[in-house]
mmCIF file with all atom_site columns, C-alpha atoms in Angstrom:
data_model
loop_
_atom_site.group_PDB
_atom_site.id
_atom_site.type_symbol
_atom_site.label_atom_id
_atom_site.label_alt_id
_atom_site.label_comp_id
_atom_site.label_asym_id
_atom_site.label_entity_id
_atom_site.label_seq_id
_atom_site.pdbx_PDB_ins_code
_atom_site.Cartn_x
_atom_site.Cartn_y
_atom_site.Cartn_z
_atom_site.occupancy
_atom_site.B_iso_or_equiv
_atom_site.pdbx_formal_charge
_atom_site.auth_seq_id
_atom_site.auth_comp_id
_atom_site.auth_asym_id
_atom_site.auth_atom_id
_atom_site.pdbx_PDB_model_num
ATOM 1   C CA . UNK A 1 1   ? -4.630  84.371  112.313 1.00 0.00 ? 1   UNK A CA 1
ATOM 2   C CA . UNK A 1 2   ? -7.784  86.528  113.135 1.00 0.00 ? 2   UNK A CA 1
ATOM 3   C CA . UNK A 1 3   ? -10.183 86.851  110.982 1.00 0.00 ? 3   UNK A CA 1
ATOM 4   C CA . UNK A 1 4   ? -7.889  86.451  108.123 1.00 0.00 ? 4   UNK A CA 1
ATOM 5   C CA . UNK A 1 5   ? -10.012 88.301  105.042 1.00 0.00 ? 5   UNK A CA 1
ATOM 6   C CA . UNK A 1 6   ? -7.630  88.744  101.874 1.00 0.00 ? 6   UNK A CA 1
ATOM 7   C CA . UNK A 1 7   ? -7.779  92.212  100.827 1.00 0.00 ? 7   UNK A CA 1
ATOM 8   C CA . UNK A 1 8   ? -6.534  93.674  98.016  1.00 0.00 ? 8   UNK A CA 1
ATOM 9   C CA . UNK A 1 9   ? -6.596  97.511  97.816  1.00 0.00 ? 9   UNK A CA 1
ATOM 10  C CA . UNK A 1 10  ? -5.007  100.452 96.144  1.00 0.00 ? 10  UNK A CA 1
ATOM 11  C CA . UNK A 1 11  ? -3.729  102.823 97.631  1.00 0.00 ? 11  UNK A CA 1
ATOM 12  C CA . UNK A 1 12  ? -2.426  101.402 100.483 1.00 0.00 ? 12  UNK A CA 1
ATOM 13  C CA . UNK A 1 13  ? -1.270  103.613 103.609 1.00 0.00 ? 13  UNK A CA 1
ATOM 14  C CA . UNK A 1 14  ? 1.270   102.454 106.310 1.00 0.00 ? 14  UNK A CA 1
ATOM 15  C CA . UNK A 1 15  ? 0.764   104.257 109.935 1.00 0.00 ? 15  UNK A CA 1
ATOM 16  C CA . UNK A 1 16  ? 3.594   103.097 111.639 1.00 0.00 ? 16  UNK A CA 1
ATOM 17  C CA . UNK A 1 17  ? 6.688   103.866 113.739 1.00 0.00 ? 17  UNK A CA 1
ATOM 18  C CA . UNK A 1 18  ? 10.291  103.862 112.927 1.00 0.00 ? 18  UNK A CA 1
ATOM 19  C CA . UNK A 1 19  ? 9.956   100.072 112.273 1.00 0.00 ? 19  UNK A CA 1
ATOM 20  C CA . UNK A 1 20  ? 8.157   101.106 109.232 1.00 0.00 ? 20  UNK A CA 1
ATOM 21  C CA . UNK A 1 21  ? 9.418   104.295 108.743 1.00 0.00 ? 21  UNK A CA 1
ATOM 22  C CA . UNK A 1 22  ? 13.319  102.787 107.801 1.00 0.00 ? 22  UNK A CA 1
ATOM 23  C CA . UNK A 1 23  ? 14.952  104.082 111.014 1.00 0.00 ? 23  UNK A CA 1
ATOM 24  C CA . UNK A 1 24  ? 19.083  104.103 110.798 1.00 0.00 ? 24  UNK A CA 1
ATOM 25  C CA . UNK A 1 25  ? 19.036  103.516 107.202 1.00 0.00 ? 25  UNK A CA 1
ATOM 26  C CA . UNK A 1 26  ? 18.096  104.964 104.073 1.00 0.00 ? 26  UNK A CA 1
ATOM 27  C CA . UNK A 1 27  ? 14.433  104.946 102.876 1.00 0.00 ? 27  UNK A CA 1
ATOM 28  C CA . UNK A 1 28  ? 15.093  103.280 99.792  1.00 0.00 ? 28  UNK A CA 1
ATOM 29  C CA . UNK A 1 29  ? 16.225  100.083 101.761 1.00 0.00 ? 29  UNK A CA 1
ATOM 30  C CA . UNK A 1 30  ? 12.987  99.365  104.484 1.00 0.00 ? 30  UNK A CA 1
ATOM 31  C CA . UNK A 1 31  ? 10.899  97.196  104.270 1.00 0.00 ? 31  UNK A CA 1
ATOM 32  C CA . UNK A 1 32  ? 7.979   99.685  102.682 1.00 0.00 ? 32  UNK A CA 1
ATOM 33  C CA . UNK A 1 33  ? 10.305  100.796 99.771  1.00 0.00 ? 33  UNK A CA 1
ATOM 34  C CA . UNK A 1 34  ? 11.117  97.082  99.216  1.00 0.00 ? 34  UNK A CA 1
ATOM 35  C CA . UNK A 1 35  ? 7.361   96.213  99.588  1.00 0.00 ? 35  UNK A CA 1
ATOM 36  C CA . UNK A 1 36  ? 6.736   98.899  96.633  1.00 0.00 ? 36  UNK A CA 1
ATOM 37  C CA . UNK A 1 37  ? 9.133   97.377  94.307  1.00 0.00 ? 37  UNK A CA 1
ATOM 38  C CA . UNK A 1 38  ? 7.261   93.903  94.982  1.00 0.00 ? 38  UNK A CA 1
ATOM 39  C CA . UNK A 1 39  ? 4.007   94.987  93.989  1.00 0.00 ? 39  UNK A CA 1
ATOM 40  C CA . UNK A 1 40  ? 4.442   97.937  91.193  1.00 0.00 ? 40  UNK A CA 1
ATOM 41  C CA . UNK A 1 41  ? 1.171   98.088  90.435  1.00 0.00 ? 41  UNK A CA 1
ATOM 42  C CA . UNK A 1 42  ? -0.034  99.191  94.050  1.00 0.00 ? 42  UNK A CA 1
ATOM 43  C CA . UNK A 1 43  ? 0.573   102.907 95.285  1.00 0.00 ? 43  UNK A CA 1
ATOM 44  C CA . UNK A 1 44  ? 2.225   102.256 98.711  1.00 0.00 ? 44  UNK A CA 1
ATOM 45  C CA . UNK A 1 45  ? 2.436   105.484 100.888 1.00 0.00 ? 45  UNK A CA 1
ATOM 46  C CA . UNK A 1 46  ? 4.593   105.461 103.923 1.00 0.00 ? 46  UNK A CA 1
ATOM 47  C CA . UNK A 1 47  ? 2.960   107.616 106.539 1.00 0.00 ? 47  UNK A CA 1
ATOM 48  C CA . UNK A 1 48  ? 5.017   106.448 109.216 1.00 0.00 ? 48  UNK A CA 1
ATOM 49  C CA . UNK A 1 49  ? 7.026   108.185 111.582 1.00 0.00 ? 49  UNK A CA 1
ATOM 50  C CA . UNK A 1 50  ? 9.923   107.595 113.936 1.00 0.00 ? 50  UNK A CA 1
ATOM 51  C CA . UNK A 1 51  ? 8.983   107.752 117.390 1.00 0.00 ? 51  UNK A CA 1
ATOM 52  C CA . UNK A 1 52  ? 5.415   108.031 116.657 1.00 0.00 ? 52  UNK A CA 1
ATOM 53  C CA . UNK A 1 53  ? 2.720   107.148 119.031 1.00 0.00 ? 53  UNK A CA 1
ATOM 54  C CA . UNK A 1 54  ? -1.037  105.774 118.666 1.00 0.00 ? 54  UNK A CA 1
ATOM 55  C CA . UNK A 1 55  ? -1.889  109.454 119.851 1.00 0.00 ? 55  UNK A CA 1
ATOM 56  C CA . UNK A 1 56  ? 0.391   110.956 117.359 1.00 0.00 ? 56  UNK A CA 1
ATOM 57  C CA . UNK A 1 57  ? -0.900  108.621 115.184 1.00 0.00 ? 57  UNK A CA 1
ATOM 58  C CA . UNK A 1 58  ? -4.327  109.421 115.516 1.00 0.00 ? 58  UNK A CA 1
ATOM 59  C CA . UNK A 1 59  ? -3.485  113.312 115.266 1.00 0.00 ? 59  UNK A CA 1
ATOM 60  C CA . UNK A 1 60  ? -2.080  113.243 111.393 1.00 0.00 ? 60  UNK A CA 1
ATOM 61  C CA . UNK A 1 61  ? -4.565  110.308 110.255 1.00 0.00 ? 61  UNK A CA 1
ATOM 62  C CA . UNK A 1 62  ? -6.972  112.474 109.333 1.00 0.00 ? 62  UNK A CA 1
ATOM 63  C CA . UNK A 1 63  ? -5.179  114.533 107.020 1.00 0.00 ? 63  UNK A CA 1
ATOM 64  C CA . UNK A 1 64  ? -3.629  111.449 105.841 1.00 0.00 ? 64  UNK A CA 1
ATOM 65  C CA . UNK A 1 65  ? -7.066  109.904 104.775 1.00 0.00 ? 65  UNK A CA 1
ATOM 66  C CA . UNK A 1 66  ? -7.697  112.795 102.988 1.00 0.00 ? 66  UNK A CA 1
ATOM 67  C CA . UNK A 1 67  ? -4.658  113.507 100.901 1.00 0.00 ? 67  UNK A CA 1
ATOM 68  C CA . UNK A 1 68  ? -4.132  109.946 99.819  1.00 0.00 ? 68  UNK A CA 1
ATOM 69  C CA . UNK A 1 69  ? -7.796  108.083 100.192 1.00 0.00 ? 69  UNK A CA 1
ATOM 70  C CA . UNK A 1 70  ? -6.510  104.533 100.755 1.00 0.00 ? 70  UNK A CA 1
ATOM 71  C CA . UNK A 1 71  ? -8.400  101.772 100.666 1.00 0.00 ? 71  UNK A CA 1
ATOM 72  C CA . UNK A 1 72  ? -6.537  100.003 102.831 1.00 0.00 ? 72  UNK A CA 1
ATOM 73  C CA . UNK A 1 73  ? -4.818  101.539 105.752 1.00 0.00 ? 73  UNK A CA 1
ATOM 74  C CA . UNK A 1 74  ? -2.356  99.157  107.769 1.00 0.00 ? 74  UNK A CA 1
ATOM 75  C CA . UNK A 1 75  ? -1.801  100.486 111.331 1.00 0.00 ? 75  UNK A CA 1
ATOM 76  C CA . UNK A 1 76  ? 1.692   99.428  112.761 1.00 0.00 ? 76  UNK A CA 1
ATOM 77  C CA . UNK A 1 77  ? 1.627   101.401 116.048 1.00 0.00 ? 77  UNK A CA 1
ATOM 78  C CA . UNK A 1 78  ? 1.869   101.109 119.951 1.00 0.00 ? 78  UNK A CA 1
ATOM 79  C CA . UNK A 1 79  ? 5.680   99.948  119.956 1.00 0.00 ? 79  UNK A CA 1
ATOM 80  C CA . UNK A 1 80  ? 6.497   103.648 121.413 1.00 0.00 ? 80  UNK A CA 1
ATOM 81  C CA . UNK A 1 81  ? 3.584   103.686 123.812 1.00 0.00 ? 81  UNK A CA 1
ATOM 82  C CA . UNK A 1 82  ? 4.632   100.803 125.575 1.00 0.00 ? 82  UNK A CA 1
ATOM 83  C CA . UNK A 1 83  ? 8.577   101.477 125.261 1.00 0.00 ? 83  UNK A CA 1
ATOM 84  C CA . UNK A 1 84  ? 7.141   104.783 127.317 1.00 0.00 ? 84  UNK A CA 1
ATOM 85  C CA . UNK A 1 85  ? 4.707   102.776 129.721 1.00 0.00 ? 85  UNK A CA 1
ATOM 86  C CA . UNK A 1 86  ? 1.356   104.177 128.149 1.00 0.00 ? 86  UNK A CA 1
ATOM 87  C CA . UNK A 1 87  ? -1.595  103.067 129.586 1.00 0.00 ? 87  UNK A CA 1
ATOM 88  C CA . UNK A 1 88  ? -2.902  100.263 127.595 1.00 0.00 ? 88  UNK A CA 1
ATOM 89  C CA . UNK A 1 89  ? -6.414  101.457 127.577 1.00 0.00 ? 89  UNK A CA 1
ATOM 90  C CA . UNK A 1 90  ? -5.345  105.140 126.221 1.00 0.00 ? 90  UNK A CA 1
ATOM 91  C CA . UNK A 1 91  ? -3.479  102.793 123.714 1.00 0.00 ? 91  UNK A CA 1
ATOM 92  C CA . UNK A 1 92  ? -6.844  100.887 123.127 1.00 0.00 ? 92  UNK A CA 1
ATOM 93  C CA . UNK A 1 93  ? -8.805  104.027 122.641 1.00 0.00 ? 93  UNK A CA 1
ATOM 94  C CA . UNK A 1 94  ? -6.310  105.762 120.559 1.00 0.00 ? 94  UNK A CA 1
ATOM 95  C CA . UNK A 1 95  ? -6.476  102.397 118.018 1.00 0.00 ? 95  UNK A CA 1
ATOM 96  C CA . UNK A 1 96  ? -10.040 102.341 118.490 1.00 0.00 ? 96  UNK A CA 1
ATOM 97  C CA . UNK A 1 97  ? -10.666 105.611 116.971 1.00 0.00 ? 97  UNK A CA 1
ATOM 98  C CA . UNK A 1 98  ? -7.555  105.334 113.791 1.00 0.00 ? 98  UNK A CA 1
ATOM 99  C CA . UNK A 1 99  ? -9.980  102.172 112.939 1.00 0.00 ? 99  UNK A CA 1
ATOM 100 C CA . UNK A 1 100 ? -13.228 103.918 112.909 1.00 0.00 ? 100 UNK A CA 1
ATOM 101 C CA . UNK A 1 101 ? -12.203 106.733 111.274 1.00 0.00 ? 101 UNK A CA 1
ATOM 102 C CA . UNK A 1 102 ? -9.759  104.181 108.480 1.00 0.00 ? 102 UNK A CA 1
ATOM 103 C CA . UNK A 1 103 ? -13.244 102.335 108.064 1.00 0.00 ? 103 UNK A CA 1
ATOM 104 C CA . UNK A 1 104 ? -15.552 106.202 108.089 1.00 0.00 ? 104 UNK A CA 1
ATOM 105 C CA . UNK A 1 105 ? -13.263 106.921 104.993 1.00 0.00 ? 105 UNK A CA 1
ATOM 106 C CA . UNK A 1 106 ? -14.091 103.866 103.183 1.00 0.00 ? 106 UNK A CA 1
ATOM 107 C CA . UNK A 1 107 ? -10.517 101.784 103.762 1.00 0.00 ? 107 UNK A CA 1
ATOM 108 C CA . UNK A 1 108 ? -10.194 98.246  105.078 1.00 0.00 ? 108 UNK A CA 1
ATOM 109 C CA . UNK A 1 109 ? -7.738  97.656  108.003 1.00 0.00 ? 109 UNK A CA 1
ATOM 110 C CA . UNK A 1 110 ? -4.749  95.674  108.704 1.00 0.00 ? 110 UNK A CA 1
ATOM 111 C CA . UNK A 1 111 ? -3.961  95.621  112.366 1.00 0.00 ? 111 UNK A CA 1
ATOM 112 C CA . UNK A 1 112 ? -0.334  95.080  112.768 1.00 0.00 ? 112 UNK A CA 1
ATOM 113 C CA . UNK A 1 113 ? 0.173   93.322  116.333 1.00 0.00 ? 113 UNK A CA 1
ATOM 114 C CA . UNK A 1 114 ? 3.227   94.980  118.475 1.00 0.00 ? 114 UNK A CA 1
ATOM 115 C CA . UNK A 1 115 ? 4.933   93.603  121.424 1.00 0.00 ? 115 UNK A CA 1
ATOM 116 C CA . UNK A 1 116 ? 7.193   95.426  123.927 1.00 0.00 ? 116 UNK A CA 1
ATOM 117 C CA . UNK A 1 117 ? 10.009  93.666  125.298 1.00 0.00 ? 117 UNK A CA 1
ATOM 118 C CA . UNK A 1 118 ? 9.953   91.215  128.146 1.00 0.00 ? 118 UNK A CA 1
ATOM 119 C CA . UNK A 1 119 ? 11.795  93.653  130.560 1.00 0.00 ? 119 UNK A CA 1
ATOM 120 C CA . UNK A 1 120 ? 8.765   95.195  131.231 1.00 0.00 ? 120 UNK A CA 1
ATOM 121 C CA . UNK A 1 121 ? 7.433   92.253  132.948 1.00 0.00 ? 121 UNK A CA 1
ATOM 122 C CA . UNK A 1 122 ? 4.707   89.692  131.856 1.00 0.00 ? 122 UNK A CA 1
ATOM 123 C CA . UNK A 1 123 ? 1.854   91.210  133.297 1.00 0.00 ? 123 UNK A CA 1
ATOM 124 C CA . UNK A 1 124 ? 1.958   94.574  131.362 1.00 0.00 ? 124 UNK A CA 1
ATOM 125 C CA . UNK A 1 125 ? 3.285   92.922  128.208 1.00 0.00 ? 125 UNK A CA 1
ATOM 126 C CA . UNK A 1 126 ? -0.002  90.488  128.471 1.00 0.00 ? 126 UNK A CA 1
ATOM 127 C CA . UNK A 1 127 ? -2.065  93.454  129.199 1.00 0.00 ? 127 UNK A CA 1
ATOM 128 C CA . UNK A 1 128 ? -0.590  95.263  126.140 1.00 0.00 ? 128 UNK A CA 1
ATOM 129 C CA . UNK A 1 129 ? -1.026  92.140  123.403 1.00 0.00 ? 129 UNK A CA 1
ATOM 130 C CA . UNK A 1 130 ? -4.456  91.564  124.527 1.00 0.00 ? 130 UNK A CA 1
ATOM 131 C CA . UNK A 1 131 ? -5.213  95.077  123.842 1.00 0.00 ? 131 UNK A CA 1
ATOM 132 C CA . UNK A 1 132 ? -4.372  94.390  119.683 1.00 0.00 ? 132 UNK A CA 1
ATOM 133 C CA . UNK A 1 133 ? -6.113  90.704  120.069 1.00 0.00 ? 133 UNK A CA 1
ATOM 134 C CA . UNK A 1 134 ? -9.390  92.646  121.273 1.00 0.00 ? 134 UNK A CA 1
ATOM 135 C CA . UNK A 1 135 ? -9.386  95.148  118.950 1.00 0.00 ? 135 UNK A CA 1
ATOM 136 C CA . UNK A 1 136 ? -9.794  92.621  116.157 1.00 0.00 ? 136 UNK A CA 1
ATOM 137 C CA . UNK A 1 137 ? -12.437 91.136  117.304 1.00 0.00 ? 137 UNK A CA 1
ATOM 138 C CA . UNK A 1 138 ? -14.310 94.444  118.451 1.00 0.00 ? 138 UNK A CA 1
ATOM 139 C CA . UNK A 1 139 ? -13.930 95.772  115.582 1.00 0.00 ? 139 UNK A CA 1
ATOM 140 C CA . UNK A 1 140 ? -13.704 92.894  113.262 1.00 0.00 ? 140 UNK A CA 1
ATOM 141 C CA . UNK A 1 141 ? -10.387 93.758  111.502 1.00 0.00 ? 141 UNK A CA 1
ATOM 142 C CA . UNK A 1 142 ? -7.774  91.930  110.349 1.00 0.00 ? 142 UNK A CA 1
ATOM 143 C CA . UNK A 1 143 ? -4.696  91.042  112.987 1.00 0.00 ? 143 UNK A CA 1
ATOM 144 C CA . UNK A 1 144 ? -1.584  90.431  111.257 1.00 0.00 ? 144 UNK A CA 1
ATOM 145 C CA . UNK A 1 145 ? 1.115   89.085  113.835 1.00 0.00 ? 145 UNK A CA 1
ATOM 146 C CA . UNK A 1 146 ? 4.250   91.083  114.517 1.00 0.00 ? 146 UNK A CA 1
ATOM 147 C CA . UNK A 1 147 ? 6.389   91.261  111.979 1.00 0.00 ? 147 UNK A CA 1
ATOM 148 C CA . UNK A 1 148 ? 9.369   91.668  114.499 1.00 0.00 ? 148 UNK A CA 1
ATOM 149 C CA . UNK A 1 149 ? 8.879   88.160  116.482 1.00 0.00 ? 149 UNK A CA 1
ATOM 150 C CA . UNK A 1 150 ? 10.928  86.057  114.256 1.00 0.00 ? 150 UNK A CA 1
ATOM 151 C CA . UNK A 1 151 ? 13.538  88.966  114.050 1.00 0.00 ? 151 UNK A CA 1
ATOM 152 C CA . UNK A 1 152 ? 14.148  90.260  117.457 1.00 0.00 ? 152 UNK A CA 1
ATOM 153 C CA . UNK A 1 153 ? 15.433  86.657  118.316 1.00 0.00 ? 153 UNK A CA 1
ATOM 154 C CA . UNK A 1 154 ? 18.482  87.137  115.539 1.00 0.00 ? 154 UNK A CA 1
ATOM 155 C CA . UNK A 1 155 ? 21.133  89.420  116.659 1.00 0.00 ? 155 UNK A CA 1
ATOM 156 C CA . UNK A 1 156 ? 22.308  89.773  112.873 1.00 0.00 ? 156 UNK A CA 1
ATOM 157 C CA . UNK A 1 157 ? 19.158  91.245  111.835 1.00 0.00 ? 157 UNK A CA 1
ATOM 158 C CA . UNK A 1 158 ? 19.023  94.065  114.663 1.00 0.00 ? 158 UNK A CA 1
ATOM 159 C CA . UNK A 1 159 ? 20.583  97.542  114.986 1.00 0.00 ? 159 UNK A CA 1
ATOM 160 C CA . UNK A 1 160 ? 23.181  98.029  117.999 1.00 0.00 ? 160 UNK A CA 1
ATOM 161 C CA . UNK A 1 161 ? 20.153  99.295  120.115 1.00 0.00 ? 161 UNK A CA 1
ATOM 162 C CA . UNK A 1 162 ? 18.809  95.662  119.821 1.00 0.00 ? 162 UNK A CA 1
ATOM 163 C CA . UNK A 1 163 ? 14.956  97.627  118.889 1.00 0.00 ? 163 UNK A CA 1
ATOM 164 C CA . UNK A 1 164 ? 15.474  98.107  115.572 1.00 0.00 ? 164 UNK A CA 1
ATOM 165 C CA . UNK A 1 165 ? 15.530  96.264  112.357 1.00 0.00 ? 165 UNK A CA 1
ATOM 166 C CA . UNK A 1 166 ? 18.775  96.389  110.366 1.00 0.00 ? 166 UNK A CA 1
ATOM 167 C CA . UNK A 1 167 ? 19.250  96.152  106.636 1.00 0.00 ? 167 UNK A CA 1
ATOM 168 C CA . UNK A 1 168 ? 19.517  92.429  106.355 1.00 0.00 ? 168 UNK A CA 1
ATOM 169 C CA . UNK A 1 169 ? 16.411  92.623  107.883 1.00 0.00 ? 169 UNK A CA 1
ATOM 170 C CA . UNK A 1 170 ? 14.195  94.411  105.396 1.00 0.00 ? 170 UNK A CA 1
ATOM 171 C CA . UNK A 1 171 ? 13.431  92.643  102.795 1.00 0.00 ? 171 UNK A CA 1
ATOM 172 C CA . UNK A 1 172 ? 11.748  89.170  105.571 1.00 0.00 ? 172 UNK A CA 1
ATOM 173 C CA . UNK A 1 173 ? 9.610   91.882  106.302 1.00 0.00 ? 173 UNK A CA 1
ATOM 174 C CA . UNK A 1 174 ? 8.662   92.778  103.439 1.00 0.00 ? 174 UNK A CA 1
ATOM 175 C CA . UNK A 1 175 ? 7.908   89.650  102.323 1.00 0.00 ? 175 UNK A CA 1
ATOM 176 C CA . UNK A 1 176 ? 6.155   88.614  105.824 1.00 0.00 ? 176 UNK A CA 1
ATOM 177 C CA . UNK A 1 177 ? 4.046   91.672  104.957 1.00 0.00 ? 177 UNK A CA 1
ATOM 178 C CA . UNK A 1 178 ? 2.885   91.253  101.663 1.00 0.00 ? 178 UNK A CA 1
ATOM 179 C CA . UNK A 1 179 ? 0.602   88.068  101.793 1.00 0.00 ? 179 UNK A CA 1
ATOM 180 C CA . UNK A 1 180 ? -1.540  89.783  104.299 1.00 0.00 ? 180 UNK A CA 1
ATOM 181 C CA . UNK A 1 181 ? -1.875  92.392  101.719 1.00 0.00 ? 181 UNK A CA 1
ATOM 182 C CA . UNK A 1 182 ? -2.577  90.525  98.625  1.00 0.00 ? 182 UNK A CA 1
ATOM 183 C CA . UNK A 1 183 ? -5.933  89.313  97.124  1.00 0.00 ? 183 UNK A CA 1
ATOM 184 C CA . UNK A 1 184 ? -5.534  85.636  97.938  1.00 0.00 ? 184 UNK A CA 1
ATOM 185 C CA . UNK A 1 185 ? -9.317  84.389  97.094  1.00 0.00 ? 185 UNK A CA 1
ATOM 186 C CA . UNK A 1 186 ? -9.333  81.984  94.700  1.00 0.00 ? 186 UNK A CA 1
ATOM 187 C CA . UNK A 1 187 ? -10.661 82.939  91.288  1.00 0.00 ? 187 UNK A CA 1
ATOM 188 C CA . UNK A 1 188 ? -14.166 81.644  90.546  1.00 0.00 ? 188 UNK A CA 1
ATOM 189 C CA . UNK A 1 189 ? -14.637 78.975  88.456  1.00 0.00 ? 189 UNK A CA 1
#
């Protein structure tokens, strides 16, 4: 865990893919919905979109930041840049610029590590972690591992295209999720 701060936040905006956005299923059942119903009194918006990229990402964030002013934005992208063999200093840049302008608008951030699958060879999938690991530390932002790590490995807890997150799946991540999101300082005495 790097630089784990607790932050605690309202509203809070997810930028993700369709591992956040509740691809093959309803939205009612991800992992965002079930996040929501875990902690009532925060405003959760999903701004996550299927097949979304760090540039596509970067595009709609400002409008984003406007319309719902989060104080907390946690950025869950890359997964389609690598699945598509981005460069991972476009990647880099594109992140880069989603945390300056997340921190510009007054928000913390939650940097959501991705991975892409070992098919792609260990070189580039080094390359491509490293570029999440340094971002933290340039920018000195939380890293919250990949939510997906633990999953991936259980066949009962992925779609049929082996990428995705199933149902059964949902609510481990929403529960892997929501420390990193909760005020966890101790109360003063």
């Amino acid at each position: 865990m790097l630089n784990m701060l607790p932050v605690h936040a309202n509203p809070i905006l997810i930028l993700g893919d369709s591992l956040s956005a509740s691809y093959g299923m309803e939205q009612d059942q991800g992992w965002v919905h079930l996040l929501q119903q875990k902690m009532p009194d925060t405003t959760i918006v999903n701004g996550s979109v299927s097949g979304e990229t760090s540039a596509g990402g970067l595009r709609r964030l400002p409008g984003l930041l406007k319309s719902v002013q989060p104080k907390l934005v946690l950025i869950e992208l890359g997964g389609n840049d690598g699945l598509r063999g981005f460069s991972p200093k476009q990647l880099k840049t594109n992140l880069a610029e989603m945390i300056r302008l997340s921190k510009q608008a007054g928000a913390k951030v939650l940097l959501s590590e991705v991975m892409v699958p070992p098919n792609y060879g260990p070189r580039y999938a080094q390359i491509f972690t490293q570029v999440y690991q340094d971002l933290a530390k340039e920018h000195q932002v939380t890293l919250m591992p990949f939510f997906m790590t633990d999953i991936a490995i259980h066949p009962d807890l992925m779609q049929a295209d082996g990428i995705h997150p199933n149902q059964a799946a949902q609510a481990q991540i929403a529960d892997f999720v929501q420390p990193w999101l909760l005020d966890t300082q101790p109360t003063p005495l």
